[in-house]
C-alpha positions as YAML, in Angstrom:
chain: A
units: angstrom
residues:
- id: 1
  name: UNK
  ca: [94.87, 89.43, 106.58]
- id: 2
  name: UNK
  ca: [91.34, 90.23, 107.69]
- id: 3
  name: UNK
  ca: [89.89, 93.38, 106.15]
- id: 4
  name: UNK
  ca: [86.66, 95.25, 106.65]
- id: 5
  name: UNK
  ca: [84.40, 95.37, 103.59]
- id: 6
  name: UNK
  ca: [83.11, 98.88, 102.93]
- id: 7
  name: UNK
  ca: [79.46, 99.01, 101.92]
- id: 8
  name: UNK
  ca: [79.08, 102.20, 99.90]
- id: 9
  name: UNK
  ca: [80.41, 105.62, 98.92]
- id: 10
  name: UNK
  ca: [79.27, 107.28, 102.13]
- id: 11
  name: UNK
  ca: [81.12, 104.81, 104.32]
- id: 12
  name: UNK
  ca: [84.21, 105.00, 102.10]
- id: 13
  name: UNK
  ca: [84.43, 108.78, 102.52]
- id: 14
  name: UNK
  ca: [83.88, 108.56, 106.28]
- id: 15
  name: UNK
  ca: [86.67, 105.99, 106.62]
- id: 16
  name: UNK
  ca: [89.01, 108.07, 104.46]
- id: 17
  name: UNK
  ca: [88.35, 111.22, 106.51]
- id: 18
  name: UNK
  ca: [88.98, 109.36, 109.75]
- id: 19
  name: UNK
  ca: [92.24, 107.82, 108.53]
- id: 20
  name: UNK
  ca: [93.43, 111.14, 107.09]
- id: 21
  name: UNK
  ca: [92.96, 112.81, 110.48]
- id: 22
  name: UNK
  ca: [94.98, 110.05, 112.11]
- id: 23
  name: UNK
  ca: [97.72, 109.97, 109.47]
- id: 24
  name: UNK
  ca: [98.15, 113.76, 109.64]
- id: 25
  name: UNK
  ca: [99.42, 113.53, 113.22]
- id: 26
  name: UNK
  ca: [102.56, 111.58, 112.34]
- id: 27
  name: UNK
  ca: [103.21, 112.85, 108.81]
- id: 28
  name: UNK
  ca: [105.97, 115.32, 109.66]
- id: 29
  name: UNK
  ca: [107.87, 112.86, 111.86]
- id: 30
  name: UNK
  ca: [107.65, 110.10, 109.25]
- id: 31
  name: UNK
  ca: [109.05, 112.46, 106.64]
- id: 32
  name: UNK
  ca: [111.85, 113.79, 108.86]
- id: 33
  name: UNK
  ca: [112.98, 110.34, 109.92]
- id: 34
  name: UNK
  ca: [112.15, 108.71, 106.58]
- id: 35
  name: UNK
  ca: [110.15, 106.18, 108.55]
- id: 36
  name: UNK
  ca: [108.27, 104.04, 106.06]
- id: 37
  name: UNK
  ca: [104.52, 103.95, 106.83]
- id: 38
  name: UNK
  ca: [104.12, 100.19, 107.05]
- id: 39
  name: UNK
  ca: [101.64, 100.38, 109.93]
- id: 40
  name: UNK
  ca: [99.63, 103.08, 108.16]
- id: 41
  name: UNK
  ca: [99.50, 101.10, 104.91]
- id: 42
  name: UNK
  ca: [98.31, 98.10, 106.93]
- id: 43
  name: UNK
  ca: [95.56, 100.34, 108.32]
- id: 44
  name: UNK
  ca: [94.54, 101.28, 104.79]
- id: 45
  name: UNK
  ca: [94.24, 97.60, 103.91]
- id: 46
  name: UNK
  ca: [92.36, 96.66, 107.08]
- id: 47
  name: UNK
  ca: [89.94, 99.56, 106.65]
- id: 48
  name: UNK
  ca: [88.72, 98.21, 103.32]
- id: 49
  name: UNK
  ca: [89.57, 101.39, 101.40]
- id: 50
  name: UNK
  ca: [91.84, 99.55, 98.98]
- id: 51
  name: UNK
  ca: [88.96, 97.36, 97.82]
- id: 52
  name: UNK
  ca: [86.32, 100.05, 97.24]
- id: 53
  name: UNK
  ca: [86.43, 99.72, 93.43]
- id: 54
  name: UNK
  ca: [85.74, 95.97, 93.47]
- id: 55
  name: UNK
  ca: [82.52, 95.47, 91.47]
- id: 56
  name: UNK
  ca: [79.30, 94.96, 93.39]
- id: 57
  name: UNK
  ca: [78.71, 91.54, 91.86]
- id: 58
  name: UNK
  ca: [81.97, 90.42, 93.48]
- id: 59
  name: UNK
  ca: [81.05, 91.85, 96.88]
- id: 60
  name: UNK
  ca: [82.65, 95.29, 96.65]
- id: 61
  name: UNK
  ca: [81.30, 98.81, 97.08]
- id: 62
  name: UNK
  ca: [82.08, 99.66, 93.44]
- id: 63
  name: UNK
  ca: [82.45, 103.36, 94.27]
- id: 64
  name: UNK
  ca: [82.55, 105.93, 91.50]
- id: 65
  name: UNK
  ca: [85.34, 108.23, 90.39]
- id: 66
  name: UNK
  ca: [84.00, 111.14, 92.46]
- id: 67
  name: UNK
  ca: [84.35, 109.13, 95.66]
- id: 68
  name: UNK
  ca: [87.71, 107.68, 94.71]
- id: 69
  name: UNK
  ca: [89.13, 111.11, 93.89]
- id: 70
  name: UNK
  ca: [87.90, 112.51, 97.19]
- id: 71
  name: UNK
  ca: [89.49, 109.62, 99.08]
- id: 72
  name: UNK
  ca: [92.85, 110.49, 97.55]
- id: 73
  name: UNK
  ca: [92.35, 114.22, 98.11]
- id: 74
  name: UNK
  ca: [91.63, 113.61, 101.79]
- id: 75
  name: UNK
  ca: [94.71, 111.42, 102.18]
- id: 76
  name: UNK
  ca: [96.76, 114.03, 100.30]
- id: 77
  name: UNK
  ca: [95.79, 116.75, 102.77]
- id: 78
  name: UNK
  ca: [97.31, 114.62, 105.51]
- id: 79
  name: UNK
  ca: [100.44, 113.10, 103.97]
- id: 80
  name: UNK
  ca: [101.62, 113.61, 100.41]
- id: 81
  name: UNK
  ca: [103.70, 110.43, 100.54]
- id: 82
  name: UNK
  ca: [101.09, 108.13, 102.01]
- id: 83
  name: UNK
  ca: [98.49, 109.27, 99.51]
- id: 84
  name: UNK
  ca: [100.79, 108.31, 96.63]
- id: 85
  name: UNK
  ca: [101.38, 104.72, 97.70]
- id: 86
  name: UNK
  ca: [97.99, 103.24, 96.63]
- id: 87
  name: UNK
  ca: [97.66, 105.23, 93.37]
- id: 88
  name: UNK
  ca: [99.03, 102.44, 91.17]
- id: 89
  name: UNK
  ca: [97.06, 99.90, 93.20]
- id: 90
  name: UNK
  ca: [93.81, 101.29, 91.82]
- id: 91
  name: UNK
  ca: [95.20, 101.66, 88.30]
- id: 92
  name: UNK
  ca: [95.96, 97.95, 88.21]
- id: 93
  name: UNK
  ca: [92.62, 97.02, 89.76]
- id: 94
  name: UNK
  ca: [91.16, 98.74, 86.68]
- id: 95
  name: UNK
  ca: [93.25, 96.55, 84.37]
- id: 96
  name: UNK
  ca: [91.67, 93.47, 85.95]
- id: 97
  name: UNK
  ca: [88.21, 94.98, 85.65]
- id: 98
  name: UNK
  ca: [88.72, 95.64, 81.94]
- id: 99
  name: UNK
  ca: [90.96, 92.81, 80.73]
- id: 100
  name: UNK
  ca: [90.67, 90.03, 83.29]
- id: 101
  name: UNK
  ca: [88.93, 86.75, 82.50]
- id: 102
  name: UNK
  ca: [86.05, 85.75, 84.79]
- id: 103
  name: UNK
  ca: [88.43, 83.45, 86.67]
- id: 104
  name: UNK
  ca: [91.07, 86.18, 87.05]
- id: 105
  name: UNK
  ca: [88.51, 88.68, 88.25]
- id: 106
  name: UNK
  ca: [87.10, 86.23, 90.78]
- id: 107
  name: UNK
  ca: [90.56, 85.43, 92.16]
- id: 108
  name: UNK
  ca: [91.95, 88.95, 92.37]
- id: 109
  name: UNK
  ca: [88.79, 90.62, 93.62]
- id: 110
  name: UNK
  ca: [88.72, 88.10, 96.48]
- id: 111
  name: UNK
  ca: [92.35, 88.98, 97.21]
- id: 112
  name: UNK
  ca: [91.47, 92.69, 97.33]
- id: 113
  name: UNK
  ca: [88.51, 92.17, 99.62]
- id: 114
  name: UNK
  ca: [90.82, 90.23, 101.94]
- id: 115
  name: UNK
  ca: [93.10, 93.27, 102.19]
- id: 116
  name: UNK
  ca: [95.79, 92.34, 99.68]
- id: 117
  name: UNK
  ca: [97.71, 95.19, 98.02]
- id: 118
  name: UNK
  ca: [99.02, 95.86, 94.54]
- id: 119
  name: UNK
  ca: [102.26, 97.76, 94.01]
- id: 120
  name: UNK
  ca: [103.68, 98.62, 90.63]
- id: 121
  name: UNK
  ca: [106.67, 97.89, 88.44]
- id: 122
  name: UNK
  ca: [106.10, 99.85, 85.26]
- id: 123
  name: UNK
  ca: [108.57, 102.74, 84.72]
- id: 124
  name: UNK
  ca: [112.09, 102.17, 83.43]
- id: 125
  name: UNK
  ca: [115.11, 104.46, 83.47]
- id: 126
  name: UNK
  ca: [117.61, 105.02, 80.66]
- id: 127
  name: UNK
  ca: [115.21, 104.19, 77.83]
- id: 128
  name: UNK
  ca: [114.22, 106.54, 75.00]
- id: 129
  name: UNK
  ca: [111.00, 107.67, 76.69]
- id: 130
  name: UNK
  ca: [108.45, 106.58, 79.28]
- id: 131
  name: UNK
  ca: [106.64, 104.18, 76.94]
- id: 132
  name: UNK
  ca: [109.83, 102.46, 75.76]
- id: 133
  name: UNK
  ca: [109.25, 99.36, 77.91]
- id: 134
  name: UNK
  ca: [112.07, 96.83, 77.62]
- id: 135
  name: UNK
  ca: [111.16, 94.32, 80.32]
- id: 136
  name: UNK
  ca: [110.48, 91.04, 78.55]
- id: 137
  name: UNK
  ca: [107.79, 88.44, 79.11]
- id: 138
  name: UNK
  ca: [108.96, 85.22, 77.48]
- id: 139
  name: UNK
  ca: [106.59, 82.31, 77.00]
- id: 140
  name: UNK
  ca: [107.34, 78.72, 77.95]
- id: 141
  name: UNK
  ca: [106.02, 75.56, 76.28]
- id: 142
  name: UNK
  ca: [103.72, 74.85, 79.25]
- id: 143
  name: UNK
  ca: [101.90, 78.18, 78.84]
- id: 144
  name: UNK
  ca: [103.69, 79.99, 81.65]
- id: 145
  name: UNK
  ca: [106.09, 82.93, 81.32]
- id: 146
  name: UNK
  ca: [109.43, 84.24, 82.53]
- id: 147
  name: UNK
  ca: [109.98, 87.93, 83.36]
- id: 148
  name: UNK
  ca: [113.31, 89.71, 82.95]
- id: 149
  name: UNK
  ca: [114.01, 93.42, 83.44]
- id: 150
  name: UNK
  ca: [114.62, 96.31, 85.82]
- id: 151
  name: UNK
  ca: [112.00, 98.82, 86.94]
- id: 152
  name: UNK
  ca: [112.35, 102.19, 88.66]
- id: 153
  name: UNK
  ca: [109.99, 104.52, 90.57]
- id: 154
  name: UNK
  ca: [108.13, 101.42, 91.77]
- id: 155
  name: UNK
  ca: [105.84, 103.12, 94.27]
- id: 156
  name: UNK
  ca: [104.02, 100.68, 96.51]
- id: 157
  name: UNK
  ca: [106.10, 97.64, 95.54]
- id: 158
  name: UNK
  ca: [107.82, 97.44, 98.92]
- id: 159
  name: UNK
  ca: [104.44, 97.29, 100.68]
- id: 160
  name: UNK
  ca: [102.70, 95.04, 98.16]
- id: 161
  name: UNK
  ca: [101.37, 91.49, 98.20]
- id: 162
  name: UNK
  ca: [101.20, 91.49, 94.40]
- id: 163
  name: UNK
  ca: [103.39, 93.53, 92.05]
- id: 164
  name: UNK
  ca: [101.88, 94.21, 88.61]
- id: 165
  name: UNK
  ca: [104.73, 94.31, 86.09]
- id: 166
  name: UNK
  ca: [104.42, 96.07, 82.75]
- id: 167
  name: UNK
  ca: [106.26, 94.03, 80.11]
- id: 168
  name: UNK
  ca: [106.34, 93.22, 76.42]
- id: 169
  name: UNK
  ca: [105.80, 89.72, 75.11]
- id: 170
  name: UNK
  ca: [107.53, 88.19, 72.07]
- id: 171
  name: UNK
  ca: [105.03, 89.95, 69.78]
- id: 172
  name: UNK
  ca: [106.09, 93.25, 71.41]
- id: 173
  name: UNK
  ca: [102.58, 93.82, 72.74]
- id: 174
  name: UNK
  ca: [102.13, 95.24, 76.23]
- id: 175
  name: UNK
  ca: [101.02, 92.92, 79.04]
- id: 176
  name: UNK
  ca: [100.69, 93.10, 82.81]
- id: 177
  name: UNK
  ca: [102.02, 90.21, 84.86]
- id: 178
  name: UNK
  ca: [100.76, 90.04, 88.44]
- id: 179
  name: UNK
  ca: [103.66, 88.68, 90.47]
- id: 180
  name: UNK
  ca: [103.55, 87.76, 94.17]
- id: 181
  name: UNK
  ca: [106.03, 89.79, 96.17]
- id: 182
  name: UNK
  ca: [107.85, 86.66, 97.35]
- id: 183
  name: UNK
  ca: [108.34, 85.21, 93.84]
- id: 184
  name: UNK
  ca: [111.79, 83.74, 93.16]
- id: 185
  name: UNK
  ca: [114.00, 86.08, 91.14]
- id: 186
  name: UNK
  ca: [112.07, 89.19, 92.28]
- id: 187
  name: UNK
  ca: [113.97, 91.80, 94.31]
- id: 188
  name: UNK
  ca: [112.50, 95.06, 95.64]
- id: 189
  name: UNK
  ca: [115.10, 97.64, 96.65]
- id: 190
  name: UNK
  ca: [114.44, 100.51, 99.03]
- id: 191
  name: UNK
  ca: [116.75, 102.91, 97.18]
- id: 192
  name: UNK
  ca: [114.39, 105.86, 96.60]
- id: 193
  name: UNK
  ca: [116.12, 109.14, 97.52]
- id: 194
  name: UNK
  ca: [113.74, 111.81, 96.22]
- id: 195
  name: UNK
  ca: [113.76, 115.21, 97.88]
- id: 196
  name: UNK
  ca: [110.02, 114.86, 98.43]
- id: 197
  name: UNK
  ca: [107.54, 112.04, 98.96]
- id: 198
  name: UNK
  ca: [110.34, 110.52, 101.00]
- id: 199
  name: UNK
  ca: [108.35, 107.65, 102.46]
- id: 200
  name: UNK
  ca: [106.78, 106.22, 99.31]
- id: 201
  name: UNK
  ca: [109.68, 103.74, 98.95]
- id: 202
  name: UNK
  ca: [109.55, 104.30, 95.18]
- id: 203
  name: UNK
  ca: [112.69, 102.31, 94.54]
- id: 204
  name: UNK
  ca: [113.92, 99.66, 92.12]
- id: 205
  name: UNK
  ca: [112.43, 96.28, 91.21]
- id: 206
  name: UNK
  ca: [114.71, 93.69, 89.64]
- id: 207
  name: UNK
  ca: [113.27, 90.76, 87.71]
- id: 208
  name: UNK
  ca: [115.78, 87.97, 87.12]
- id: 209
  name: UNK
  ca: [114.00, 85.12, 85.39]
- id: 210
  name: UNK
  ca: [110.84, 85.45, 87.49]
- id: 211
  name: UNK
  ca: [108.38, 82.60, 86.75]
- id: 212
  name: UNK
  ca: [104.77, 83.68, 86.08]
- id: 213
  name: UNK
  ca: [101.83, 81.31, 85.57]
- id: 214
  name: UNK
  ca: [99.86, 81.95, 82.41]
- id: 215
  name: UNK
  ca: [96.70, 82.87, 84.31]
- id: 216
  name: UNK
  ca: [98.48, 85.76, 86.04]
- id: 217
  name: UNK
  ca: [99.14, 87.65, 82.78]
- id: 218
  name: UNK
  ca: [96.66, 90.13, 81.25]
- id: 219
  name: UNK
  ca: [96.74, 91.65, 77.72]
- id: 220
  name: UNK
  ca: [97.02, 95.33, 78.65]
- id: 221
  name: UNK
  ca: [97.53, 96.41, 75.01]
- id: 222
  name: UNK
  ca: [93.87, 95.63, 74.35]
- id: 223
  name: UNK
  ca: [92.92, 98.41, 76.77]
- id: 224
  name: UNK
  ca: [93.96, 101.02, 74.21]
- id: 225
  name: UNK
  ca: [92.29, 99.51, 71.17]
- id: 226
  name: UNK
  ca: [89.08, 101.46, 71.77]
- id: 227
  name: UNK
  ca: [87.68, 104.18, 74.02]
- id: 228
  name: UNK
  ca: [89.11, 103.75, 77.52]
- id: 229
  name: UNK
  ca: [89.34, 105.44, 80.90]
- id: 230
  name: UNK
  ca: [92.54, 103.80, 82.16]
- id: 231
  name: UNK
  ca: [94.61, 106.95, 81.81]
- id: 232
  name: UNK
  ca: [91.83, 109.27, 82.94]
- id: 233
  name: UNK
  ca: [91.31, 107.41, 86.22]
- id: 234
  name: UNK
  ca: [95.04, 107.11, 86.93]
- id: 235
  name: UNK
  ca: [95.58, 110.82, 86.23]
- id: 236
  name: UNK
  ca: [92.50, 111.78, 88.23]
- id: 237
  name: UNK
  ca: [94.10, 110.25, 91.31]
- id: 238
  name: UNK
  ca: [97.33, 112.15, 90.67]
- id: 239
  name: UNK
  ca: [95.30, 115.37, 90.44]
- id: 240
  name: UNK
  ca: [93.53, 114.50, 93.68]
- id: 241
  name: UNK
  ca: [96.87, 114.05, 95.47]
- id: 242
  name: UNK
  ca: [98.06, 117.46, 94.25]
- id: 243
  name: UNK
  ca: [94.78, 119.10, 95.28]
- id: 244
  name: UNK
  ca: [95.14, 117.49, 98.69]
- id: 245
  name: UNK
  ca: [98.72, 118.69, 99.13]
- id: 246
  name: UNK
  ca: [97.61, 122.23, 98.23]
- id: 247
  name: UNK
  ca: [94.76, 122.19, 100.74]
- id: 248
  name: UNK
  ca: [96.95, 120.71, 103.45]
- id: 249
  name: UNK
  ca: [99.62, 123.37, 102.90]
- id: 250
  name: UNK
  ca: [97.02, 126.16, 103.00]
- id: 251
  name: UNK
  ca: [95.57, 124.86, 106.25]
- id: 252
  name: UNK
  ca: [99.00, 124.63, 107.86]
- id: 253
  name: UNK
  ca: [99.94, 128.12, 106.68]
- id: 254
  name: UNK
  ca: [96.74, 129.58, 108.12]
- id: 255
  name: UNK
  ca: [97.29, 127.84, 111.46]
- id: 256
  name: UNK
  ca: [100.87, 129.08, 111.59]
- id: 257
  name: UNK
  ca: [99.85, 132.68, 110.88]
- id: 258
  name: UNK
  ca: [97.05, 132.56, 113.44]
- id: 259
  name: UNK
  ca: [99.20, 131.13, 116.22]
- id: 260
  name: UNK
  ca: [102.88, 131.94, 115.57]
- id: 261
  name: UNK
  ca: [103.42, 134.76, 113.08]
- id: 262
  name: UNK
  ca: [103.89, 138.40, 114.12]
- id: 263
  name: UNK
  ca: [102.29, 141.26, 112.20]
- id: 264
  name: UNK
  ca: [104.53, 143.54, 110.16]
- id: 265
  name: UNK
  ca: [105.05, 146.73, 112.16]
- id: 266
  name: UNK
  ca: [103.69, 148.96, 109.40]
- id: 267
  name: UNK
  ca: [100.35, 147.17, 109.32]
- id: 268
  name: UNK
  ca: [99.09, 148.82, 112.52]
- id: 269
  name: UNK
  ca: [97.26, 145.64, 113.61]
- id: 270
  name: UNK
  ca: [97.68, 143.49, 116.69]
- id: 271
  name: UNK
  ca: [97.92, 140.05, 115.05]
- id: 272
  name: UNK
  ca: [99.26, 138.70, 111.77]
- id: 273
  name: UNK
  ca: [95.84, 137.29, 110.96]
- id: 274
  name: UNK
  ca: [94.48, 140.87, 110.83]
- id: 275
  name: UNK
  ca: [97.14, 142.11, 108.37]
- id: 276
  name: UNK
  ca: [95.19, 143.20, 105.24]
- id: 277
  name: UNK
  ca: [98.04, 142.23, 102.90]
- id: 278
  name: UNK
  ca: [98.19, 138.74, 104.38]
- id: 279
  name: UNK
  ca: [94.42, 138.46, 104.18]
- id: 280
  name: UNK
  ca: [94.62, 139.36, 100.49]
- id: 281
  name: UNK
  ca: [97.29, 136.76, 99.82]
- id: 282
  name: UNK
  ca: [95.39, 134.04, 101.65]
- id: 283
  name: UNK
  ca: [92.35, 134.90, 99.54]
- id: 284
  name: UNK
  ca: [94.39, 134.46, 96.38]
- id: 285
  name: UNK
  ca: [95.74, 131.10, 97.58]
- id: 286
  name: UNK
  ca: [92.26, 129.97, 98.58]
- id: 287
  name: UNK
  ca: [91.10, 130.70, 95.03]
- id: 288
  name: UNK
  ca: [93.84, 128.44, 93.67]
- id: 289
  name: UNK
  ca: [92.79, 125.61, 95.99]
- id: 290
  name: UNK
  ca: [89.08, 126.05, 95.32]
- id: 291
  name: UNK
  ca: [89.69, 126.06, 91.56]
- id: 292
  name: UNK
  ca: [91.71, 122.85, 91.84]
- id: 293
  name: UNK
  ca: [89.00, 121.17, 93.90]
- id: 294
  name: UNK
  ca: [86.23, 122.33, 91.57]
- id: 295
  name: UNK
  ca: [88.02, 121.06, 88.47]
- id: 296
  name: UNK
  ca: [88.76, 117.80, 90.29]
- id: 297
  name: UNK
  ca: [85.06, 117.29, 91.03]
- id: 298
  name: UNK
  ca: [84.14, 118.15, 87.43]
- id: 299
  name: UNK
  ca: [86.75, 115.75, 86.09]
- id: 300
  name: UNK
  ca: [85.50, 112.95, 88.33]
- id: 301
  name: UNK
  ca: [81.92, 113.64, 87.18]
- id: 302
  name: UNK
  ca: [83.09, 113.36, 83.56]
- id: 303
  name: UNK
  ca: [84.82, 110.05, 84.28]
- id: 304
  name: UNK
  ca: [81.69, 108.66, 85.94]
- id: 305
  name: UNK
  ca: [79.55, 109.82, 83.00]
- id: 306
  name: UNK
  ca: [81.92, 108.20, 80.52]
- id: 307
  name: UNK
  ca: [81.96, 104.99, 82.53]
- id: 308
  name: UNK
  ca: [78.17, 104.84, 82.28]
- id: 309
  name: UNK
  ca: [78.20, 105.37, 78.49]
- id: 310
  name: UNK
  ca: [81.66, 104.82, 77.05]
- id: 311
  name: UNK
  ca: [82.22, 106.20, 73.55]
- id: 312
  name: UNK
  ca: [85.08, 107.96, 71.80]
- id: 313
  name: UNK
  ca: [83.46, 111.29, 72.65]
- id: 314
  name: UNK
  ca: [82.76, 110.61, 76.32]
- id: 315
  name: UNK
  ca: [86.22, 109.12, 76.82]
- id: 316
  name: UNK
  ca: [87.80, 112.18, 75.20]
- id: 317
  name: UNK
  ca: [85.76, 114.55, 77.37]
- id: 318
  name: UNK
  ca: [86.80, 112.64, 80.50]
- id: 319
  name: UNK
  ca: [90.48, 112.72, 79.52]
- id: 320
  name: UNK
  ca: [90.38, 116.46, 78.79]
- id: 321
  name: UNK
  ca: [88.51, 117.24, 82.01]
- id: 322
  name: UNK
  ca: [91.09, 115.27, 83.97]
- id: 323
  name: UNK
  ca: [93.91, 117.03, 82.11]
- id: 324
  name: UNK
  ca: [92.50, 120.43, 83.12]
- id: 325
  name: UNK
  ca: [92.14, 119.30, 86.72]
- id: 326
  name: UNK
  ca: [95.69, 117.97, 86.80]
- id: 327
  name: UNK
  ca: [97.17, 121.21, 85.45]
- id: 328
  name: UNK
  ca: [95.35, 123.37, 87.99]
- id: 329
  name: UNK
  ca: [96.00, 121.02, 90.91]
- id: 330
  name: UNK
  ca: [99.72, 120.86, 90.11]
- id: 331
  name: UNK
  ca: [99.93, 124.64, 89.92]
- id: 332
  name: UNK
  ca: [98.03, 125.07, 93.18]
- id: 333
  name: UNK
  ca: [100.15, 122.50, 95.01]
- id: 334
  name: UNK
  ca: [103.44, 124.13, 94.03]
- id: 335
  name: UNK
  ca: [102.28, 127.73, 94.49]
- id: 336
  name: UNK
  ca: [100.52, 127.28, 97.83]
- id: 337
  name: UNK
  ca: [103.25, 125.12, 99.36]
- id: 338
  name: UNK
  ca: [105.82, 127.74, 98.32]
- id: 339
  name: UNK
  ca: [103.71, 130.71, 99.44]
- id: 340
  name: UNK
  ca: [103.41, 129.08, 102.86]
- id: 341
  name: UNK
  ca: [106.78, 130.65, 103.71]
- id: 342
  name: UNK
  ca: [105.91, 133.99, 102.14]
- id: 343
  name: UNK
  ca: [102.84, 134.43, 104.36]
- id: 344
  name: UNK
  ca: [104.25, 132.82, 107.51]
- id: 345
  name: UNK
  ca: [107.52, 134.70, 107.78]
- id: 346
  name: UNK
  ca: [111.12, 133.86, 108.63]
- id: 347
  name: UNK
  ca: [110.32, 131.57, 111.52]
- id: 348
  name: UNK
  ca: [108.49, 129.16, 109.22]
- id: 349
  name: UNK
  ca: [111.78, 128.34, 107.46]
- id: 350
  name: UNK
  ca: [113.14, 126.58, 110.54]
- id: 351
  name: UNK
  ca: [114.17, 123.10, 109.48]
- id: 352
  name: UNK
  ca: [112.88, 121.68, 112.76]
- id: 353
  name: UNK
  ca: [109.31, 122.64, 111.82]
- id: 354
  name: UNK
  ca: [109.56, 120.69, 108.55]
- id: 355
  name: UNK
  ca: [106.99, 122.90, 106.84]
- id: 356
  name: UNK
  ca: [108.99, 122.49, 103.67]
- id: 357
  name: UNK
  ca: [107.72, 118.93, 103.37]
- id: 358
  name: UNK
  ca: [104.59, 120.27, 101.64]
- id: 359
  name: UNK
  ca: [106.65, 121.98, 98.93]
- id: 360
  name: UNK
  ca: [109.00, 119.02, 98.58]
- id: 361
  name: UNK
  ca: [106.06, 116.64, 98.17]
- id: 362
  name: UNK
  ca: [104.35, 118.96, 95.67]
- id: 363
  name: UNK
  ca: [107.50, 119.61, 93.66]
- id: 364
  name: UNK
  ca: [108.31, 115.89, 93.50]
- id: 365
  name: UNK
  ca: [104.83, 114.61, 92.71]
- id: 366
  name: UNK
  ca: [104.08, 117.21, 90.04]
- id: 367
  name: UNK
  ca: [107.08, 115.96, 88.06]
- id: 368
  name: UNK
  ca: [105.23, 112.70, 87.48]
- id: 369
  name: UNK
  ca: [104.18, 113.69, 83.97]
- id: 370
  name: UNK
  ca: [104.43, 117.10, 82.28]
- id: 371
  name: UNK
  ca: [101.39, 119.35, 82.49]
- id: 372
  name: UNK
  ca: [102.60, 121.21, 79.38]
- id: 373
  name: UNK
  ca: [101.46, 118.28, 77.26]
- id: 374
  name: UNK
  ca: [98.06, 118.27, 78.91]
- id: 375
  name: UNK
  ca: [97.67, 121.92, 77.92]
- id: 376
  name: UNK
  ca: [98.70, 120.97, 74.38]
- id: 377
  name: UNK
  ca: [95.91, 118.41, 74.15]
- id: 378
  name: UNK
  ca: [93.37, 120.87, 75.54]
- id: 379
  name: UNK
  ca: [94.41, 123.43, 72.92]
- id: 380
  name: UNK
  ca: [94.35, 120.93, 70.07]
- id: 381
  name: UNK
  ca: [90.82, 119.92, 70.96]
- id: 382
  name: UNK
  ca: [89.55, 123.51, 71.24]
- id: 383
  name: UNK
  ca: [91.11, 124.63, 67.94]
- id: 384
  name: UNK
  ca: [90.86, 121.53, 65.79]
- id: 385
  name: UNK
  ca: [88.54, 119.09, 67.56]
- id: 386
  name: UNK
  ca: [91.43, 116.64, 67.92]
- id: 387
  name: UNK
  ca: [90.66, 114.00, 70.52]
- id: 388
  name: UNK
  ca: [93.43, 113.20, 73.01]
- id: 389
  name: UNK
  ca: [95.51, 110.07, 72.32]
- id: 390
  name: UNK
  ca: [94.80, 106.73, 73.95]
- id: 391
  name: UNK
  ca: [98.23, 106.22, 75.49]
- id: 392
  name: UNK
  ca: [97.12, 105.82, 79.09]
- id: 393
  name: UNK
  ca: [98.83, 108.96, 80.43]
- id: 394
  name: UNK
  ca: [95.96, 111.36, 79.86]
...
């Protein structure tokens, strides 16, 4: 696959805005038909967007968190499913940046610049909790490994060239094995049936004795032995998706009211867009979206600052800033996508219009991890100065 190499942050944002405008046109039809966005994901790869965090000394643009968050926000305004697909891709690029050997970084960064994609195989169902990982990575005498397990919610795996697999070795430490999508014993099932984010193909990955060379395994447990931004960056992108969904829903609601809604007869105005009660409600919704976007920018700034000078304090500040952004973005996404019907009127509930896709995407994506625990960590820090934990989900 030939891929363009993006030069800098400015070009990355211009490419993202252009693709978002294009992806927006087919988003409703893809959702209605559950038509997987293979062509669109190929466009993402060819555009060079999926390689923008490759370090400069390996030929990449090495964009900062502010740019990366805005890329995801822009994509989220267009299609809440499509924006989700590359989220894990960037999380596992970060694992290579932090834990890869020079040889591993050279190999995988070249793959990324060529347009290759990472999926994910990390979450498991039926275990005690989300960090109870039971997939096993067993060593062989020749230094290679064998993977065995079942993964769920494997967003991006169906579209991936490489599938990073979260697994525990014999010492029970956490590792990431980067497995080619055509590896023997690896099966990716398109069995995702979520009410929202219908086209992410977040199905099941089965690993039946999958062989893995030793140089394709990274010690992910070392990531959490000191101050780290793995969780902050991953959660920042989730917040950006929610902020994008909220903005996209608000834009569609405003367009609907301007062009299709009728004013309530008691308002005494000629158009719905002149109704003072609707104007008030749109102002309230705009505040929610603006707050989400402002906190997203502040969180990204904190992540960039911590990246430049990583300490326990800067990492904690970044994690807390991202937590605040994620809480507000999740609230905005759900409220605005629901209020879309409130402000637009009965006609907006027509199934054929598929305006409910915004709410379905928001409701599904905001279940990813509970915002109530993010609020807990914010409160603990304010009251007791307790830094957030280094578990990678904050």
